[in-house]
Amino acid sequence: DQQVKQNSPSLSVQEGRISILNCDYTNSMFDYFLWYKKYPAEGPTFLISISSIKDKNEDGRFTVFLNKSAKHLSLHIVPSQPGDSAVYFCAASEPGTYKYIFGTGTRLKVLA
Amino acid sequence: NAGVTQTPKFRILKIGQSMTLQCTQDMNHNYMYWYRQDPGMGLKLIYYSVGAGITDKGEVPNGYNVSRSTTEDFPLRLELAAPSQTSVYFCASSYSANRGNSPLHFGNGTRLTVT
């Protein structure tokens, strides 16, 4: 049973436009959600996080929105740049544990 | 600043062989983790440690063992390699259990093939 789902395996966006990456989850007890970016042959790197008590968190070009009633979060990248081309993983943490549950990732390609 | 260092980068094993994947971090992080990533899948937690001398199982621990004798090192041991263990293995660490403000720092991975 996959608790964190990224239903779009890939996404292509023109440079300068908005990229929207989506993530759905099933466990309403998750208390933190994180986004990681991964380039080929490298480990994932942390991008941005959001607490379950918030509905928005912004860091420069990156904004994460959380809709708890829909159990859905999204990552917005504005404006998109070719260097943003990578695989993006959504992750959620279980309260009372030290575990992160990862989605399967979305490959973003930003076209110049 | 080295961060999390994993060795080797690549390894090919024959079925039944054993090996240890090395992981070391220089950030004085208490929490360390081993994940595996299979093609088209997310990262699955194998084992984790909340400090020296303390380890616990994750989602997919079968076929693996870990130890944590120091804060810096968290090796992952495969005793009898099987083709199902073909994967990319990532070691990660974090400063605290405050998960939102203390995200995971990952190494660059070890690509393991068992044939």
mmCIF file of C-alpha atoms in Angstrom:
data_model
loop_
_atom_site.group_PDB
_atom_site.id
_atom_site.type_symbol
_atom_site.label_atom_id
_atom_site.label_comp_id
_atom_site.label_asym_id
_atom_site.label_seq_id
_atom_site.Cartn_x
_atom_site.Cartn_y
_atom_site.Cartn_z
ATOM 1 C CA ASP A 1 0.000 0.000 0.000
ATOM 2 C CA GLN A 2 1.670 3.170 -1.210
ATOM 3 C CA GLN A 3 1.051 5.946 1.282
ATOM 4 C CA VAL A 4 2.707 8.679 -0.785
ATOM 5 C CA LYS A 5 1.916 8.817 -4.486
ATOM 6 C CA GLN A 6 3.273 10.852 -7.338
ATOM 7 C CA ASN A 7 1.038 9.894 -10.221
ATOM 8 C CA SER A 8 2.894 11.785 -12.949
ATOM 9 C CA PRO A 9 6.145 10.032 -13.849
ATOM 10 C CA SER A 10 7.264 12.932 -16.019
ATOM 11 C CA LEU A 11 6.560 16.555 -16.848
ATOM 12 C CA SER A 12 7.906 18.917 -19.519
ATOM 13 C CA VAL A 13 7.725 22.689 -19.155
ATOM 14 C CA GLN A 14 9.060 25.611 -21.144
ATOM 15 C CA GLU A 15 11.747 27.748 -19.547
ATOM 16 C CA GLY A 16 10.236 30.711 -17.716
ATOM 17 C CA ARG A 17 6.857 29.050 -17.211
ATOM 18 C CA ILE A 18 5.478 27.513 -14.034
ATOM 19 C CA SER A 19 6.183 23.880 -13.117
ATOM 20 C CA ILE A 20 3.621 22.186 -10.881
ATOM 21 C CA LEU A 21 4.493 18.840 -9.358
ATOM 22 C CA ASN A 22 1.814 16.963 -7.461
ATOM 23 C CA CYS A 23 1.804 14.503 -4.584
ATOM 24 C CA ASP A 24 -1.059 12.663 -2.872
ATOM 25 C CA TYR A 25 -0.984 10.846 0.429
ATOM 26 C CA THR A 26 -3.294 8.551 2.321
ATOM 27 C CA ASN A 27 -2.172 8.835 5.954
ATOM 28 C CA SER A 28 -3.838 11.819 7.605
ATOM 29 C CA MET A 29 -1.414 11.529 10.521
ATOM 30 C CA PHE A 30 1.646 12.650 8.515
ATOM 31 C CA ASP A 31 3.004 15.775 10.181
ATOM 32 C CA TYR A 32 5.714 16.996 7.796
ATOM 33 C CA PHE A 33 6.035 16.917 4.043
ATOM 34 C CA LEU A 34 9.273 17.476 2.164
ATOM 35 C CA TRP A 35 10.395 17.827 -1.409
ATOM 36 C CA TYR A 36 13.750 16.554 -2.631
ATOM 37 C CA LYS A 37 15.450 17.076 -5.972
ATOM 38 C CA LYS A 38 17.692 14.444 -7.517
ATOM 39 C CA TYR A 39 20.149 14.786 -10.373
ATOM 40 C CA PRO A 40 21.524 11.668 -12.125
ATOM 41 C CA ALA A 41 24.327 9.883 -10.256
ATOM 42 C CA GLU A 42 23.770 12.038 -7.177
ATOM 43 C CA GLY A 43 21.837 11.630 -3.971
ATOM 44 C CA PRO A 44 18.589 13.534 -3.374
ATOM 45 C CA THR A 45 18.978 17.044 -2.001
ATOM 46 C CA PHE A 46 16.465 18.771 0.217
ATOM 47 C CA LEU A 47 14.421 21.508 -1.421
ATOM 48 C CA ILE A 48 11.588 22.669 0.811
ATOM 49 C CA SER A 49 9.301 21.372 3.555
ATOM 50 C CA ILE A 50 5.934 22.170 5.067
ATOM 51 C CA SER A 51 4.354 21.355 8.388
ATOM 52 C CA SER A 52 0.883 19.842 8.405
ATOM 53 C CA ILE A 53 -0.356 22.872 10.354
ATOM 54 C CA LYS A 54 0.432 25.194 7.454
ATOM 55 C CA ASP A 55 -1.017 25.429 3.974
ATOM 56 C CA LYS A 56 1.818 27.207 2.197
ATOM 57 C CA ASN A 57 5.560 27.595 2.431
ATOM 58 C CA GLU A 58 7.688 29.655 0.094
ATOM 59 C CA ASP A 59 11.421 29.762 -0.570
ATOM 60 C CA GLY A 60 12.516 31.852 -3.510
ATOM 61 C CA ARG A 61 11.205 30.315 -6.717
ATOM 62 C CA PHE A 62 9.797 27.309 -4.865
ATOM 63 C CA THR A 63 6.420 27.196 -3.128
ATOM 64 C CA VAL A 64 4.754 24.188 -1.584
ATOM 65 C CA PHE A 65 0.993 24.125 -1.056
ATOM 66 C CA LEU A 66 -0.745 21.691 1.268
ATOM 67 C CA ASN A 67 -4.435 20.797 1.053
ATOM 68 C CA LYS A 68 -5.118 18.580 4.043
ATOM 69 C CA SER A 69 -8.757 17.921 3.256
ATOM 70 C CA ALA A 70 -7.745 16.547 -0.154
ATOM 71 C CA LYS A 71 -4.563 14.926 1.194
ATOM 72 C CA HIS A 72 -2.683 16.640 -1.584
ATOM 73 C CA LEU A 73 0.392 18.786 -1.866
ATOM 74 C CA SER A 74 2.026 20.476 -4.784
ATOM 75 C CA LEU A 75 5.362 22.079 -5.541
ATOM 76 C CA HIS A 76 5.350 25.180 -7.736
ATOM 77 C CA ILE A 77 8.516 26.365 -9.415
ATOM 78 C CA VAL A 78 8.310 29.865 -10.892
ATOM 79 C CA PRO A 79 9.983 30.681 -13.188
ATOM 80 C CA SER A 80 11.280 27.303 -14.294
ATOM 81 C CA GLN A 81 14.917 27.119 -15.387
ATOM 82 C CA PRO A 82 16.803 24.441 -17.345
ATOM 83 C CA GLY A 83 18.842 23.701 -14.209
ATOM 84 C CA ASP A 84 15.616 22.615 -12.509
ATOM 85 C CA SER A 85 15.518 19.540 -14.765
ATOM 86 C CA ALA A 86 15.740 16.642 -12.296
ATOM 87 C CA VAL A 87 13.657 14.023 -10.544
ATOM 88 C CA TYR A 88 11.559 15.431 -7.712
ATOM 89 C CA PHE A 89 10.536 13.255 -4.771
ATOM 90 C CA CYS A 90 7.784 14.017 -2.339
ATOM 91 C CA ALA A 91 8.261 12.607 1.177
ATOM 92 C CA ALA A 92 6.164 12.498 4.327
ATOM 93 C CA SER A 93 7.133 11.778 7.890
ATOM 94 C CA GLU A 94 5.269 9.665 10.394
ATOM 95 C CA PRO A 95 4.814 11.301 13.784
ATOM 96 C CA GLY A 96 6.502 9.501 16.633
ATOM 97 C CA THR A 97 8.961 7.825 14.264
ATOM 98 C CA TYR A 98 12.114 8.795 12.461
ATOM 99 C CA LYS A 99 10.880 7.490 9.154
ATOM 100 C CA TYR A 100 10.222 9.252 5.879
ATOM 101 C CA ILE A 101 7.904 7.723 3.273
ATOM 102 C CA PHE A 102 8.904 8.646 -0.266
ATOM 103 C CA GLY A 103 6.873 8.855 -3.451
ATOM 104 C CA THR A 104 8.113 7.347 -6.695
ATOM 105 C CA GLY A 105 9.282 10.671 -8.127
ATOM 106 C CA THR A 106 8.414 12.919 -11.066
ATOM 107 C CA ARG A 107 10.991 13.652 -13.749
ATOM 108 C CA LEU A 108 10.862 17.330 -14.672
ATOM 109 C CA LYS A 109 12.338 18.526 -17.924
ATOM 110 C CA VAL A 110 12.593 22.270 -18.471
ATOM 111 C CA LEU A 111 12.961 23.084 -22.137
ATOM 112 C CA ALA A 112 15.126 26.045 -23.143
ATOM 113 C CA ASN B 1 32.652 20.021 3.400
ATOM 114 C CA ALA B 2 32.321 16.282 2.650
ATOM 115 C CA GLY B 3 28.825 15.669 4.108
ATOM 116 C CA VAL B 4 27.772 12.036 3.640
ATOM 117 C CA THR B 5 30.293 9.824 1.850
ATOM 118 C CA GLN B 6 29.438 6.409 0.453
ATOM 119 C CA THR B 7 31.834 3.798 -0.898
ATOM 120 C CA PRO B 8 32.040 2.080 -3.285
ATOM 121 C CA LYS B 9 30.165 3.912 -6.045
ATOM 122 C CA PHE B 10 29.584 0.728 -8.049
ATOM 123 C CA ARG B 11 29.832 -2.969 -7.290
ATOM 124 C CA ILE B 12 28.946 -6.222 -9.030
ATOM 125 C CA LEU B 13 28.412 -9.241 -6.802
ATOM 126 C CA LYS B 14 27.769 -12.872 -7.572
ATOM 127 C CA ILE B 15 24.816 -14.571 -5.916
ATOM 128 C CA GLY B 16 25.733 -15.682 -2.416
ATOM 129 C CA GLN B 17 28.649 -13.287 -1.981
ATOM 130 C CA SER B 18 28.831 -10.820 0.890
ATOM 131 C CA MET B 19 29.841 -7.215 1.050
ATOM 132 C CA THR B 20 29.677 -4.104 3.198
ATOM 133 C CA LEU B 21 28.530 -0.759 1.910
ATOM 134 C CA GLN B 22 30.345 1.987 3.746
ATOM 135 C CA CYS B 23 28.801 5.260 4.877
ATOM 136 C CA THR B 24 30.405 8.033 6.878
ATOM 137 C CA GLN B 25 29.294 11.555 7.721
ATOM 138 C CA ASP B 26 31.256 14.469 9.105
ATOM 139 C CA MET B 27 28.351 16.637 10.265
ATOM 140 C CA ASN B 28 28.060 15.088 13.746
ATOM 141 C CA HIS B 29 24.521 13.979 12.954
ATOM 142 C CA ASN B 30 22.902 11.567 15.376
ATOM 143 C CA TYR B 31 20.403 10.085 12.937
ATOM 144 C CA MET B 32 21.492 7.910 10.025
ATOM 145 C CA TYR B 33 19.514 5.916 7.470
ATOM 146 C CA TRP B 34 19.924 3.401 4.669
ATOM 147 C CA TYR B 35 17.525 3.531 1.719
ATOM 148 C CA ARG B 36 17.332 1.564 -1.489
ATOM 149 C CA GLN B 37 15.875 2.806 -4.727
ATOM 150 C CA ASP B 38 14.654 0.397 -7.361
ATOM 151 C CA PRO B 39 13.861 1.596 -10.917
ATOM 152 C CA GLY B 40 10.575 3.521 -11.041
ATOM 153 C CA MET B 41 10.155 3.242 -7.311
ATOM 154 C CA GLY B 42 10.560 5.577 -4.404
ATOM 155 C CA LEU B 43 13.165 5.199 -1.711
ATOM 156 C CA LYS B 44 12.508 2.371 0.716
ATOM 157 C CA LEU B 45 13.960 2.498 4.226
ATOM 158 C CA ILE B 46 16.157 -0.502 5.093
ATOM 159 C CA TYR B 47 17.553 0.376 8.524
ATOM 160 C CA TYR B 48 18.057 3.480 10.587
ATOM 161 C CA SER B 49 19.949 4.557 13.682
ATOM 162 C CA VAL B 50 19.208 7.287 16.212
ATOM 163 C CA GLY B 51 22.677 7.259 17.712
ATOM 164 C CA ALA B 52 25.778 5.196 18.299
ATOM 165 C CA GLY B 53 24.847 1.707 19.466
ATOM 166 C CA ILE B 54 21.168 2.019 18.503
ATOM 167 C CA THR B 55 19.714 0.646 15.282
ATOM 168 C CA ASP B 56 16.248 -0.349 14.130
ATOM 169 C CA LYS B 57 14.554 -1.927 11.132
ATOM 170 C CA GLY B 58 12.861 0.002 8.396
ATOM 171 C CA GLU B 59 10.418 -1.188 5.744
ATOM 172 C CA VAL B 60 12.670 -3.675 3.920
ATOM 173 C CA PRO B 61 15.346 -5.018 6.335
ATOM 174 C CA ASN B 62 15.456 -8.663 5.211
ATOM 175 C CA GLY B 63 18.847 -9.691 3.864
ATOM 176 C CA TYR B 64 20.699 -6.785 5.472
ATOM 177 C CA ASN B 65 22.440 -5.976 8.716
ATOM 178 C CA VAL B 66 23.801 -2.752 10.161
ATOM 179 C CA SER B 67 25.945 -1.560 13.027
ATOM 180 C CA ARG B 68 26.606 1.868 14.509
ATOM 181 C CA SER B 69 29.706 1.845 16.669
ATOM 182 C CA THR B 70 30.495 5.536 16.130
ATOM 183 C CA THR B 71 28.489 8.656 15.369
ATOM 184 C CA GLU B 72 30.224 9.015 12.013
ATOM 185 C CA ASP B 73 29.894 5.537 10.495
ATOM 186 C CA PHE B 74 26.884 3.422 9.562
ATOM 187 C CA PRO B 75 27.895 0.437 7.396
ATOM 188 C CA LEU B 76 25.316 -1.787 5.688
ATOM 189 C CA ARG B 77 26.119 -5.492 5.382
ATOM 190 C CA LEU B 78 24.749 -7.891 2.770
ATOM 191 C CA GLU B 79 25.464 -11.441 3.878
ATOM 192 C CA LEU B 80 24.174 -13.632 1.024
ATOM 193 C CA ALA B 81 23.606 -11.464 -2.010
ATOM 194 C CA ALA B 82 20.499 -12.188 -4.089
ATOM 195 C CA PRO B 83 19.384 -10.709 -7.444
ATOM 196 C CA SER B 84 16.510 -8.983 -5.608
ATOM 197 C CA GLN B 85 19.134 -6.831 -3.883
ATOM 198 C CA THR B 86 20.165 -5.253 -7.166
ATOM 199 C CA SER B 87 19.448 -1.596 -6.491
ATOM 200 C CA VAL B 88 20.900 1.820 -5.768
ATOM 201 C CA TYR B 89 21.632 2.270 -2.089
ATOM 202 C CA PHE B 90 21.591 5.671 -0.422
ATOM 203 C CA CYS B 91 22.881 6.533 3.009
ATOM 204 C CA ALA B 92 21.493 9.638 4.702
ATOM 205 C CA SER B 93 21.848 11.512 7.949
ATOM 206 C CA SER B 94 19.980 14.204 9.832
ATOM 207 C CA TYR B 95 20.752 16.392 12.823
ATOM 208 C CA SER B 96 17.662 15.794 14.893
ATOM 209 C CA ALA B 97 14.253 14.209 14.931
ATOM 210 C CA ASN B 98 12.640 17.560 14.134
ATOM 211 C CA ARG B 99 11.752 16.317 10.728
ATOM 212 C CA GLY B 100 10.579 19.522 9.153
ATOM 213 C CA ASN B 101 13.603 21.578 10.085
ATOM 214 C CA SER B 102 16.173 18.805 9.974
ATOM 215 C CA PRO B 103 15.890 17.192 6.573
ATOM 216 C CA LEU B 104 17.906 14.239 5.368
ATOM 217 C CA HIS B 105 21.347 14.752 3.837
ATOM 218 C CA PHE B 106 22.077 12.026 1.302
ATOM 219 C CA GLY B 107 25.247 10.498 -0.034
ATOM 220 C CA ASN B 108 25.672 9.967 -3.773
ATOM 221 C CA GLY B 109 24.692 6.328 -3.655
ATOM 222 C CA THR B 110 26.148 2.888 -4.339
ATOM 223 C CA ARG B 111 24.907 1.089 -7.450
ATOM 224 C CA LEU B 112 24.893 -2.643 -6.709
ATOM 225 C CA THR B 113 24.265 -5.400 -9.236
ATOM 226 C CA VAL B 114 23.875 -9.025 -8.138
ATOM 227 C CA THR B 115 24.173 -11.616 -10.910
#
